[in-house]
PDB file of C-alpha atoms in Angstrom:
ATOM      1  CA  ALA U   1      -0.028  -0.162   0.194  1.00 52.00           C
ATOM      2  CA  ASP U   2       1.575   3.375  -1.158  1.00 70.00           C
ATOM      3  CA  GLN U   3      -0.776   6.116   0.402  1.00 83.00           C
ATOM      4  CA  ILE U   4      -4.123   6.268   2.366  1.00 91.00           C
ATOM      5  CA  VAL U   5      -5.444   8.359  -0.330  1.00 90.00           C
ATOM      6  CA  GLY U   6      -8.958   6.776  -1.150  1.00 92.00           C
ATOM      7  CA  SER U   7     -12.526   6.948  -0.697  1.00 94.00           C
ATOM      8  CA  TRP U   8     -12.739   4.577   2.859  1.00 96.00           C
ATOM      9  CA  CYS U   9     -15.863   3.228   4.489  1.00 95.00           C
ATOM     10  CA  PRO U  10     -16.944   1.508   7.848  1.00 95.00           C
ATOM     11  CA  PRO U  11     -18.516  -2.069   8.169  1.00 93.00           C
ATOM     12  CA  GLY U  12     -21.778  -1.911   6.530  1.00 87.00           C
ATOM     13  CA  GLY U  13     -21.322   1.560   5.054  1.00 82.00           C
ATOM     14  CA  GLY U  14     -22.518   5.143   6.641  1.00 81.00           C
ATOM     15  CA  THR U  15     -19.957   7.653   7.262  1.00 84.00           C
ATOM     16  CA  SER U  16     -17.533   8.020   4.514  1.00 92.00           C
ATOM     17  CA  LEU U  17     -13.710   9.154   4.919  1.00 95.00           C
ATOM     18  CA  VAL U  18     -11.967  10.562   1.926  1.00 95.00           C
ATOM     19  CA  VAL U  19      -8.377  11.220   1.530  1.00 94.00           C
ATOM     20  CA  ARG U  20      -7.068  13.149  -1.870  1.00 90.00           C
ATOM     21  CA  ASN U  21      -4.165  13.910  -0.710  1.00 82.00           C
ATOM     22  CA  TYR U  22      -1.724  15.365   2.164  1.00 78.00           C
ATOM     23  CA  ASP U  23      -3.952  18.593   2.550  1.00 82.00           C
ATOM     24  CA  ASP U  24      -7.472  17.333   1.253  1.00 91.00           C
ATOM     25  CA  VAL U  25      -9.691  15.290   3.585  1.00 95.00           C
ATOM     26  CA  VAL U  26     -13.269  14.868   3.539  1.00 95.00           C
ATOM     27  CA  PHE U  27     -15.356  13.035   6.765  1.00 95.00           C
ATOM     28  CA  ALA U  28     -19.055  12.771   6.379  1.00 93.00           C
ATOM     29  CA  GLY U  29     -19.505  15.172   3.721  1.00 93.00           C
ATOM     30  CA  GLN U  30     -17.004  18.134   5.369  1.00 94.00           C
ATOM     31  CA  ALA U  31     -13.526  19.015   4.715  1.00 95.00           C
ATOM     32  CA  VAL U  32     -11.844  19.035   7.837  1.00 96.00           C
ATOM     33  CA  LYS U  33      -8.126  19.911   8.714  1.00 95.00           C
ATOM     34  CA  ALA U  34      -6.308  16.857   8.940  1.00 96.00           C
ATOM     35  CA  ASN U  35      -2.552  15.352   9.729  1.00 95.00           C
ATOM     36  CA  VAL U  36      -2.169  13.425   6.719  1.00 94.00           C
ATOM     37  CA  VAL U  37       1.350  10.752   6.806  1.00 91.00           C
ATOM     38  CA  ARG U  38       1.368   8.418   4.205  1.00 89.00           C
ATOM     39  CA  HIS U  39      -0.019   5.807   5.566  1.00 94.00           C
ATOM     40  CA  HIS U  40      -1.624   7.618   8.216  1.00 95.00           C
ATOM     41  CA  VAL U  41      -4.657  10.474   8.890  1.00 96.00           C
ATOM     42  CA  ASP U  42      -6.138  11.744  12.177  1.00 97.00           C
ATOM     43  CA  PHE U  43      -8.543  14.899  13.244  1.00 97.00           C
ATOM     44  CA  VAL U  44     -11.133  16.212  15.428  1.00 97.00           C
ATOM     45  CA  ILE U  45     -14.715  15.049  14.297  1.00 96.00           C
ATOM     46  CA  PRO U  46     -16.447  18.147  13.267  1.00 94.00           C
ATOM     47  CA  GLU U  47     -19.700  19.571  14.275  1.00 93.00           C
ATOM     48  CA  GLY U  48     -22.732  17.992  12.432  1.00 91.00           C
ATOM     49  CA  ALA U  49     -20.984  14.728  12.250  1.00 90.00           C
ATOM     50  CA  GLY U  50     -21.861  11.538  14.477  1.00 88.00           C
ATOM     51  CA  ASP U  51     -18.999  11.817  17.466  1.00 93.00           C
ATOM     52  CA  ALA U  52     -18.133  15.349  16.842  1.00 95.00           C
ATOM     53  CA  GLY U  53     -15.344  16.601  19.091  1.00 97.00           C
ATOM     54  CA  GLN U  54     -14.239  12.944  18.823  1.00 97.00           C
ATOM     55  CA  HIS U  55     -10.486  12.252  18.062  1.00 98.00           C
ATOM     56  CA  PHE U  56     -10.543  10.301  14.976  1.00 97.00           C
ATOM     57  CA  SER U  57      -7.679   8.010  13.759  1.00 98.00           C
ATOM     58  CA  ALA U  58      -6.939   5.669  10.834  1.00 97.00           C
ATOM     59  CA  ASP U  59      -3.542   3.672   9.945  1.00 97.00           C
ATOM     60  CA  GLN U  60      -3.595   2.005   6.555  1.00 96.00           C
ATOM     61  CA  LEU U  61      -3.163  -1.783   6.991  1.00 96.00           C
ATOM     62  CA  ASN U  62      -2.736  -2.468   3.300  1.00 94.00           C
ATOM     63  CA  ASP U  63      -4.453  -1.127  -0.244  1.00 93.00           C
ATOM     64  CA  ASN U  64      -7.884  -2.617   0.970  1.00 95.00           C
ATOM     65  CA  GLU U  65      -8.051  -2.167   5.369  1.00 96.00           C
ATOM     66  CA  ILE U  66      -7.219   0.422   7.483  1.00 97.00           C
ATOM     67  CA  ARG U  67      -7.978   0.430  10.971  1.00 98.00           C
ATOM     68  CA  VAL U  68     -10.172   3.366  12.217  1.00 97.00           C
ATOM     69  CA  THR U  69     -10.038   4.335  15.755  1.00 97.00           C
ATOM     70  CA  VAL U  70     -12.550   7.002  17.032  1.00 96.00           C
ATOM     71  CA  GLY U  71     -12.191   8.287  20.608  1.00 96.00           C
ATOM     72  CA  SER U  72     -12.112   5.595  23.188  1.00 95.00           C
ATOM     73  CA  LYS U  73     -14.129   3.371  20.734  1.00 93.00           C
ATOM     74  CA  ALA U  74     -12.917  -0.093  19.762  1.00 94.00           C
ATOM     75  CA  SER U  75     -10.925   0.162  16.787  1.00 96.00           C
ATOM     76  CA  GLU U  76     -12.628  -1.556  13.317  1.00 96.00           C
ATOM     77  CA  ILE U  77     -11.436  -2.099   9.724  1.00 97.00           C
ATOM     78  CA  TRP U  78     -12.221  -0.165   6.843  1.00 97.00           C
ATOM     79  CA  THR U  79     -12.385  -0.869   3.699  1.00 96.00           C
ATOM     80  CA  PRO U  80     -12.836   1.123   0.061  1.00 94.00           C
ATOM     81  CA  CYS U  81     -16.506   2.342  -0.574  1.00 93.00           C
ATOM     82  CA  LYS U  82     -18.456   0.688  -2.933  1.00 81.00           C
ATOM     83  CA  PRO U  83     -19.129   2.663  -6.150  1.00 73.00           C
ATOM     84  CA  VAL U  84     -22.959   3.720  -6.002  1.00 65.00           C
ATOM     85  CA  SER U  85     -24.359   1.863  -9.080  1.00 59.00           C
TER      86      SER U  85
END
């Protein structure tokens, strides 16, 4: 996995994370100021999104999986979002 760039979704769908490059990150449809390093992204979840104010952290495991941790919740594995048909 070269970098975390892409569209990522949680199991069962829902809120997405889109990393276009190091300074263009969108969470739940809102641009966020994020810390992006090649295989990692973290930020504070913006107002209006679920878990607003919580720390969001994602580490890329491979081309098809990132480990996401929100606040003190257990981490979960997100995968690339499926195209909407």
